[in-house]
Each structure stands twice: as C-alpha cells, then as structure tokens.
mmCIF file of C-alpha atoms in Angstrom:
data_model
loop_
_atom_site.group_PDB
_atom_site.id
_atom_site.type_symbol
_atom_site.label_atom_id
_atom_site.label_comp_id
_atom_site.label_asym_id
_atom_site.label_seq_id
_atom_site.Cartn_x
_atom_site.Cartn_y
_atom_site.Cartn_z
ATOM 1 C CA MET A 1 12.560 7.400 -0.038
ATOM 2 C CA ALA A 2 13.174 7.163 -3.941
ATOM 3 C CA PRO A 3 15.424 4.314 -5.180
ATOM 4 C CA ASP A 4 18.998 4.185 -5.153
ATOM 5 C CA MET A 5 21.567 1.661 -6.584
ATOM 6 C CA GLY A 6 22.599 -0.587 -3.611
ATOM 7 C CA MET A 7 26.284 -1.662 -2.928
ATOM 8 C CA ALA A 8 25.841 -5.296 -5.032
ATOM 9 C CA GLY A 9 25.225 -3.216 -7.893
ATOM 10 C CA THR A 10 21.349 -3.962 -7.552
ATOM 11 C CA THR A 11 18.439 -0.810 -7.296
ATOM 12 C CA VAL A 12 16.911 -0.800 -3.974
ATOM 13 C CA GLU A 13 14.092 0.858 -2.379
ATOM 14 C CA THR A 14 12.859 1.879 1.530
ATOM 15 C CA VAL A 15 9.078 2.211 2.352
ATOM 16 C CA LEU A 16 9.630 3.696 5.487
ATOM 17 C CA GLY A 17 7.212 3.884 8.468
ATOM 18 C CA LEU A 18 4.651 0.760 8.386
ATOM 19 C CA VAL A 19 2.775 -0.259 11.615
ATOM 20 C CA TYR A 20 3.871 -3.845 12.276
ATOM 21 C CA GLY A 21 1.310 -4.043 15.239
ATOM 22 C CA PRO A 22 -0.859 -3.203 18.238
ATOM 23 C CA SER A 23 1.947 -1.460 19.555
ATOM 24 C CA GLY A 24 1.684 0.789 17.195
ATOM 25 C CA LYS A 25 5.613 0.365 16.838
ATOM 26 C CA ARG A 26 7.239 0.883 13.384
ATOM 27 C CA LEU A 27 9.550 -0.483 11.131
ATOM 28 C CA ASP A 28 11.399 0.306 7.760
ATOM 29 C CA VAL A 29 11.347 -2.487 4.430
ATOM 30 C CA HIS A 30 14.632 -2.517 2.288
ATOM 31 C CA ARG A 31 14.246 -3.956 -1.187
ATOM 32 C CA PRO A 32 15.861 -5.038 -4.355
ATOM 33 C CA VAL A 33 13.256 -2.901 -7.169
ATOM 34 C CA GLY A 34 11.270 -5.304 -8.339
ATOM 35 C CA ALA A 35 11.263 -8.035 -5.904
ATOM 36 C CA SER A 36 9.442 -11.151 -6.981
ATOM 37 C CA GLY A 37 8.068 -14.200 -5.182
ATOM 38 C CA ALA A 38 11.936 -15.469 -5.428
ATOM 39 C CA THR A 39 13.073 -12.967 -2.931
ATOM 40 C CA PRO A 40 14.239 -14.376 0.189
ATOM 41 C CA THR A 41 12.894 -12.464 3.964
ATOM 42 C CA VAL A 42 15.782 -10.945 6.336
ATOM 43 C CA LEU A 43 13.834 -9.655 9.715
ATOM 44 C CA LEU A 44 16.832 -7.449 11.530
ATOM 45 C CA TRP A 45 16.581 -6.470 15.128
ATOM 46 C CA HIS A 46 18.762 -3.622 16.232
ATOM 47 C CA GLY A 47 20.040 -3.345 19.717
ATOM 48 C CA ILE A 48 18.989 -2.742 23.238
ATOM 49 C CA GLY A 49 18.707 1.417 22.607
ATOM 50 C CA PRO A 50 15.161 2.462 22.557
ATOM 51 C CA ASP A 51 13.515 2.857 18.441
ATOM 52 C CA GLU A 52 16.817 2.417 16.475
ATOM 53 C CA ARG A 53 15.312 1.340 13.593
ATOM 54 C CA ASP A 54 17.364 3.913 11.647
ATOM 55 C CA VAL A 55 20.735 2.303 13.219
ATOM 56 C CA LEU A 56 20.166 -0.643 10.745
ATOM 57 C CA GLU A 57 19.298 1.262 7.647
ATOM 58 C CA PRO A 58 22.960 1.236 6.233
ATOM 59 C CA LEU A 59 23.136 -2.642 6.767
ATOM 60 C CA ALA A 60 19.677 -3.213 5.594
ATOM 61 C CA ARG A 61 20.105 -1.956 2.304
ATOM 62 C CA ALA A 62 23.383 -3.304 1.912
ATOM 63 C CA THR A 63 21.725 -6.919 1.885
ATOM 64 C CA ALA A 64 18.777 -5.989 -0.254
ATOM 65 C CA ALA A 65 20.981 -4.828 -2.595
ATOM 66 C CA HIS A 66 22.467 -8.815 -2.390
ATOM 67 C CA GLY A 67 18.582 -9.889 -3.342
ATOM 68 C CA ALA A 68 16.769 -9.645 0.225
ATOM 69 C CA LEU A 69 13.794 -8.456 1.267
ATOM 70 C CA VAL A 70 14.654 -6.761 4.287
ATOM 71 C CA LEU A 71 12.766 -5.527 7.661
ATOM 72 C CA VAL A 72 14.235 -3.676 10.560
ATOM 73 C CA PRO A 73 11.547 -2.698 12.934
ATOM 74 C CA ASP A 74 11.149 -0.166 16.105
ATOM 75 C CA TRP A 75 11.207 -1.655 19.642
ATOM 76 C CA ARG A 76 11.900 -0.642 23.626
ATOM 77 C CA SER A 77 14.238 -2.588 25.293
ATOM 78 C CA ASP A 78 12.879 -0.068 28.558
ATOM 79 C CA ALA A 79 9.539 -0.943 27.859
ATOM 80 C CA PRO A 80 7.543 -3.243 31.125
ATOM 81 C CA ASP A 81 8.417 -6.685 29.187
ATOM 82 C CA GLY A 82 11.841 -5.450 27.999
ATOM 83 C CA GLY A 83 10.860 -5.078 24.583
ATOM 84 C CA ARG A 84 9.462 -8.883 24.733
ATOM 85 C CA SER A 85 6.174 -7.874 22.912
ATOM 86 C CA HIS A 86 7.118 -5.676 20.341
ATOM 87 C CA LEU A 87 9.587 -8.120 19.493
ATOM 88 C CA LEU A 88 6.801 -10.736 18.663
ATOM 89 C CA GLU A 89 4.436 -8.358 16.531
ATOM 90 C CA SER A 90 7.288 -7.598 14.734
ATOM 91 C CA LEU A 91 7.415 -11.406 14.245
ATOM 92 C CA ALA A 92 4.472 -11.780 13.746
ATOM 93 C CA PHE A 93 3.564 -9.264 10.917
ATOM 94 C CA ALA A 94 7.141 -10.447 9.161
ATOM 95 C CA ARG A 95 5.589 -13.886 8.779
ATOM 96 C CA LYS A 96 2.499 -12.378 7.507
ATOM 97 C CA GLU A 97 2.745 -10.188 5.556
ATOM 98 C CA ALA A 98 6.177 -10.870 3.887
ATOM 99 C CA GLY A 99 4.996 -12.637 0.625
ATOM 100 C CA GLY A 100 2.757 -9.472 -0.284
ATOM 101 C CA LEU A 101 5.834 -6.722 0.040
ATOM 102 C CA GLY A 102 7.576 -9.447 -2.587
ATOM 103 C CA ALA A 103 9.545 -11.894 -0.620
ATOM 104 C CA ASP A 104 8.741 -15.930 -1.199
ATOM 105 C CA GLY A 105 6.747 -15.912 2.235
ATOM 106 C CA GLU A 106 8.929 -19.138 3.266
ATOM 107 C CA SER A 107 12.706 -18.610 3.649
ATOM 108 C CA LEU A 108 12.451 -16.389 6.501
ATOM 109 C CA VAL A 109 15.773 -15.585 8.282
ATOM 110 C CA LEU A 110 15.896 -13.950 11.842
ATOM 111 C CA ALA A 111 18.673 -11.237 12.558
ATOM 112 C CA GLY A 112 19.976 -8.924 15.286
ATOM 113 C CA TRP A 113 22.666 -6.870 16.412
ATOM 114 C CA SER A 114 24.236 -6.589 20.180
ATOM 115 C CA ALA A 115 21.104 -7.282 22.455
ATOM 116 C CA GLY A 116 18.597 -8.408 18.836
ATOM 117 C CA ALA A 117 21.422 -11.357 18.420
ATOM 118 C CA GLY A 118 20.127 -13.078 21.430
ATOM 119 C CA ALA A 119 16.247 -12.158 21.060
ATOM 120 C CA ALA A 120 16.872 -13.950 17.628
ATOM 121 C CA LEU A 121 18.194 -16.634 18.885
ATOM 122 C CA GLY A 122 16.486 -16.755 21.312
ATOM 123 C CA VAL A 123 13.251 -17.870 18.923
ATOM 124 C CA ALA A 124 14.917 -20.670 17.328
ATOM 125 C CA LEU A 125 16.277 -22.387 21.284
ATOM 126 C CA ARG A 126 11.822 -21.781 22.095
ATOM 127 C CA PRO A 127 9.395 -22.347 19.297
ATOM 128 C CA GLU A 128 7.140 -22.466 21.427
ATOM 129 C CA ILE A 129 7.354 -18.747 21.559
ATOM 130 C CA ALA A 130 5.906 -18.126 17.973
ATOM 131 C CA ASP A 131 3.365 -21.458 17.520
ATOM 132 C CA GLU A 132 6.072 -23.540 17.243
ATOM 133 C CA TRP A 133 7.776 -21.867 14.474
ATOM 134 C CA ARG A 134 11.368 -21.513 13.744
ATOM 135 C CA PRO A 135 12.943 -19.257 11.133
ATOM 136 C CA SER A 136 15.179 -20.718 7.949
ATOM 137 C CA ALA A 137 18.013 -19.974 9.923
ATOM 138 C CA VAL A 138 19.183 -17.570 12.819
ATOM 139 C CA VAL A 139 22.450 -14.333 12.576
ATOM 140 C CA GLY A 140 23.692 -13.237 15.549
ATOM 141 C CA LEU A 141 25.869 -9.934 14.966
ATOM 142 C CA ALA A 142 28.220 -9.259 17.710
ATOM 143 C CA GLY A 143 26.010 -10.534 20.832
ATOM 144 C CA ARG A 144 26.024 -11.567 24.245
ATOM 145 C CA TYR A 145 24.216 -14.822 24.805
ATOM 146 C CA ASP A 146 24.688 -15.546 28.680
ATOM 147 C CA LEU A 147 22.495 -12.927 29.364
ATOM 148 C CA SER A 148 18.143 -13.108 29.314
ATOM 149 C CA ALA A 149 17.314 -13.007 25.554
ATOM 150 C CA ARG A 150 14.321 -10.288 25.331
ATOM 151 C CA THR A 151 11.942 -12.839 23.691
ATOM 152 C CA THR A 152 12.444 -15.609 25.542
ATOM 153 C CA GLY A 153 13.402 -13.935 29.600
ATOM 154 C CA THR A 154 16.280 -17.157 29.419
ATOM 155 C CA PRO A 155 19.769 -17.111 27.986
ATOM 156 C CA PRO A 156 20.893 -19.032 25.139
ATOM 157 C CA LEU A 157 23.424 -20.678 26.809
ATOM 158 C CA ASP A 158 21.568 -21.771 29.504
ATOM 159 C CA ASP A 159 19.058 -22.867 27.637
ATOM 160 C CA LEU A 160 22.021 -24.984 25.431
ATOM 161 C CA THR A 161 22.849 -26.593 27.971
ATOM 162 C CA ALA A 162 19.606 -27.441 29.403
ATOM 163 C CA GLY A 163 19.135 -30.031 26.029
ATOM 164 C CA ARG A 164 17.426 -27.437 23.927
ATOM 165 C CA ASP A 165 18.261 -27.060 19.901
ATOM 166 C CA PRO A 166 17.662 -24.050 17.459
ATOM 167 C CA GLY A 167 17.467 -26.373 15.100
ATOM 168 C CA VAL A 168 18.077 -24.739 12.618
ATOM 169 C CA PRO A 169 22.013 -22.644 11.819
ATOM 170 C CA VAL A 170 23.036 -20.429 12.921
ATOM 171 C CA HIS A 171 25.708 -17.936 11.770
ATOM 172 C CA LEU A 172 27.207 -15.283 13.873
ATOM 173 C CA VAL A 173 30.110 -12.570 13.352
ATOM 174 C CA HIS A 174 31.541 -10.653 15.691
ATOM 175 C CA GLY A 175 34.082 -7.972 15.217
ATOM 176 C CA THR A 176 37.784 -8.561 16.736
ATOM 177 C CA ARG A 177 37.957 -4.830 17.874
ATOM 178 C CA ASP A 178 34.573 -4.842 19.765
ATOM 179 C CA THR A 179 35.182 -3.446 23.546
ATOM 180 C CA VAL A 180 31.458 -3.274 24.467
ATOM 181 C CA VAL A 181 30.646 -6.759 24.118
ATOM 182 C CA ASP A 182 33.814 -8.671 23.775
ATOM 183 C CA ALA A 183 34.008 -11.497 20.760
ATOM 184 C CA ARG A 184 34.209 -14.371 23.481
ATOM 185 C CA TYR A 185 31.032 -14.182 24.218
ATOM 186 C CA SER A 186 30.259 -15.496 20.224
ATOM 187 C CA ARG A 187 33.541 -17.931 20.477
ATOM 188 C CA ASP A 188 31.670 -19.331 24.250
ATOM 189 C CA LEU A 189 28.552 -19.963 21.917
ATOM 190 C CA THR A 190 29.931 -21.017 18.771
ATOM 191 C CA GLU A 191 31.984 -23.890 20.933
ATOM 192 C CA ALA A 192 28.731 -24.820 22.935
ATOM 193 C CA LEU A 193 26.854 -24.893 19.479
ATOM 194 C CA ARG A 194 29.353 -27.471 17.522
ATOM 195 C CA THR A 195 28.104 -30.673 18.267
ATOM 196 C CA PRO A 196 27.746 -33.623 15.238
ATOM 197 C CA GLY A 197 24.653 -32.402 13.158
ATOM 198 C CA ARG A 198 24.416 -28.646 14.500
ATOM 199 C CA ALA A 199 25.275 -26.057 11.062
ATOM 200 C CA VAL A 200 27.430 -23.269 13.206
ATOM 201 C CA THR A 201 29.569 -20.257 11.331
ATOM 202 C CA LEU A 202 31.593 -17.429 12.663
ATOM 203 C CA GLN A 203 33.448 -14.748 11.474
ATOM 204 C CA GLU A 204 35.310 -12.210 13.495
ATOM 205 C CA PRO A 205 36.111 -9.000 10.924
ATOM 206 C CA GLU A 206 38.550 -6.555 12.311
ATOM 207 C CA THR A 207 35.665 -3.651 13.285
ATOM 208 C CA ASP A 208 34.090 -2.661 16.206
ATOM 209 C CA HIS A 209 30.833 -3.059 17.581
ATOM 210 C CA ALA A 210 29.336 -0.242 15.707
ATOM 211 C CA GLY A 211 31.480 -1.588 12.366
ATOM 212 C CA VAL A 212 30.030 -4.576 12.478
ATOM 213 C CA ILE A 213 26.681 -3.169 11.208
ATOM 214 C CA MET A 214 28.423 -0.686 8.791
ATOM 215 C CA THR A 215 28.962 2.529 11.558
ATOM 216 C CA ALA A 216 30.137 4.128 13.748
ATOM 217 C CA TYR A 217 29.266 5.643 17.336
ATOM 218 C CA ASP A 218 29.081 8.876 18.008
ATOM 219 C CA PRO A 219 29.097 10.032 21.522
ATOM 220 C CA ALA A 220 27.610 13.391 21.402
ATOM 221 C CA THR A 221 24.436 12.257 19.959
ATOM 222 C CA ASP A 222 25.176 8.375 21.756
ATOM 223 C CA ARG A 223 24.094 6.688 18.590
ATOM 224 C CA CYS A 224 25.487 4.671 15.688
ATOM 225 C CA VAL A 225 25.786 6.693 12.895
ATOM 226 C CA PRO A 226 26.568 5.980 8.711
ATOM 227 C CA THR A 227 30.172 5.914 8.591
ATOM 228 C CA ALA A 228 32.492 5.019 5.527
ATOM 229 C CA ASP A 229 35.533 4.166 7.650
ATOM 230 C CA GLU A 230 36.722 1.128 5.872
ATOM 231 C CA HIS A 231 36.664 -1.409 8.763
ATOM 232 C CA ALA A 232 32.988 -0.720 9.292
ATOM 233 C CA VAL A 233 32.555 -0.807 5.315
ATOM 234 C CA ARG A 234 34.497 -3.779 4.483
ATOM 235 C CA ALA A 235 32.349 -5.620 7.285
ATOM 236 C CA GLY A 236 29.129 -4.044 7.115
ATOM 237 C CA ARG A 237 29.546 -5.432 2.851
ATOM 238 C CA MET A 238 31.056 -9.030 4.494
ATOM 239 C CA VAL A 239 27.829 -9.101 7.152
ATOM 240 C CA ALA A 240 24.832 -7.902 4.494
ATOM 241 C CA GLY A 241 26.071 -11.314 2.542
ATOM 242 C CA VAL A 242 25.668 -13.650 5.063
ATOM 243 C CA LEU A 243 22.291 -11.643 6.092
ATOM 244 C CA ALA A 244 21.162 -12.238 2.372
ATOM 245 C CA THR A 245 22.744 -16.249 1.922
ATOM 246 C CA ALA A 246 21.720 -17.776 5.621
ATOM 247 C CA GLY A 247 18.807 -19.020 4.212
ATOM 248 C CA ALA A 248 20.100 -20.851 1.135
#
C-alpha cells in the first residue's frame, strides 16, 4: 500500500501479509514513514472473527500516525486450540522482528479488541507462557475478562482473584453503547485491578462495540467495516492515542 497522511499528520506506510510463524498465518505492519529505533511497538489482536486483521486497519493506521509501529496479525478462534498457537506465534514474531521493522525492540504494548483483549491481559498475568516475558503495557478494548483467555485457558479475573499480578500498566477502553459486550466487564476488571501499586485506567467513550475500533458492523457481510460515523471516528482517535503512548 502506498504511504498516506495519517490522522496525526504523520505519513503512514503499510506492509501487507508478512508470514509470522510456522502456522503460515500473516500479519500487516503499519508504521510512520522513516520509523527509527525510537519507535514503540504495538501488537494488536482482533476479536473472535477468524482472520480479520483487516478489520483493525483503520485503528492501526491511526495509531501509526501517532508514531508507533503497529503489527496486526490474523488468528483463528476456531482452531483446535482456540487460536492460542497463532496468538503466541505472532507475539514471538513481534518480540524478535520489531527492531528490524523500525521499532526500538524494547517497548512493546500488547493490545486486543473483544476476545483479543482477554488474550492480551492473559499474557501479562501468566508470563510463563512467553518465557517469563511481559509487555510494557496492556491495552484492552471492549473485552470480557470473566471468560477464559485464548492465550492461557483461564479467565483473567480468576487469575487476579488467585493472586496473580499483571505487573504492568493496564489501560481499558469500552464504549458506553456496547450491546455485544457490556461495559460492566471492563468496570469489573478495573475494580479488581485497583490495588496499591497497580496502574489501571478506564475510558468509556460514547460508542459501540465496533466504534471503539473506528468501524461499524455490517450485517450483510457479518463484519466490521471502516466508517466515517462521528462517534466511531472520535473514539478511534482516542484509542489510537492510548495505544501509541501506553508503553511510555
């Protein structure tokens, strides 16, 4: 894809379809033109729809316009392991290859939307699944945290109750109009995380489940598609800023 001007005034370029692991799955790279070693990395996981990395392109490009390198992989929730191997392969790729793609290789924010949100938080709560590695921060968008995370097989809220600690800042965003995943799930997680020494934020823009990633749901295709709806654009811009600065 040819470079264009992102929302924050930075020219953004996209590289489509890099193979990220043994599964043969692919990811897209969105980055500011001329990205240097100071560029932070965001690994952004889509939701339960199989192989929907394109759904996150509007948000990813908006985030790259703020100066971040954003990796958006496909993964399949209908795989025999629920998508776990795809998610962890994409994480291994991000950790190994971000530096060569123009990022600093150190600051890596792990983020996800819907089912991807719980998967991202699960990695921080159970770092043993990633060789004891933790991200710089976690960003959860419109997630449920009482369900088993696709990365760990256990609900993040159960892990918190059992005394596990994410060990990094957690930033949550959930639309007040979300009828797919009620905002109370992010509120419940926020309360569970609020203990001395932990950093947690919750923002609730006036948008819905699709709008929080700058899209609208299209019943005809059963997919989320780019939209110019004001509530979604406003929410997406806010989320892009959260993603780009979460690891600072």
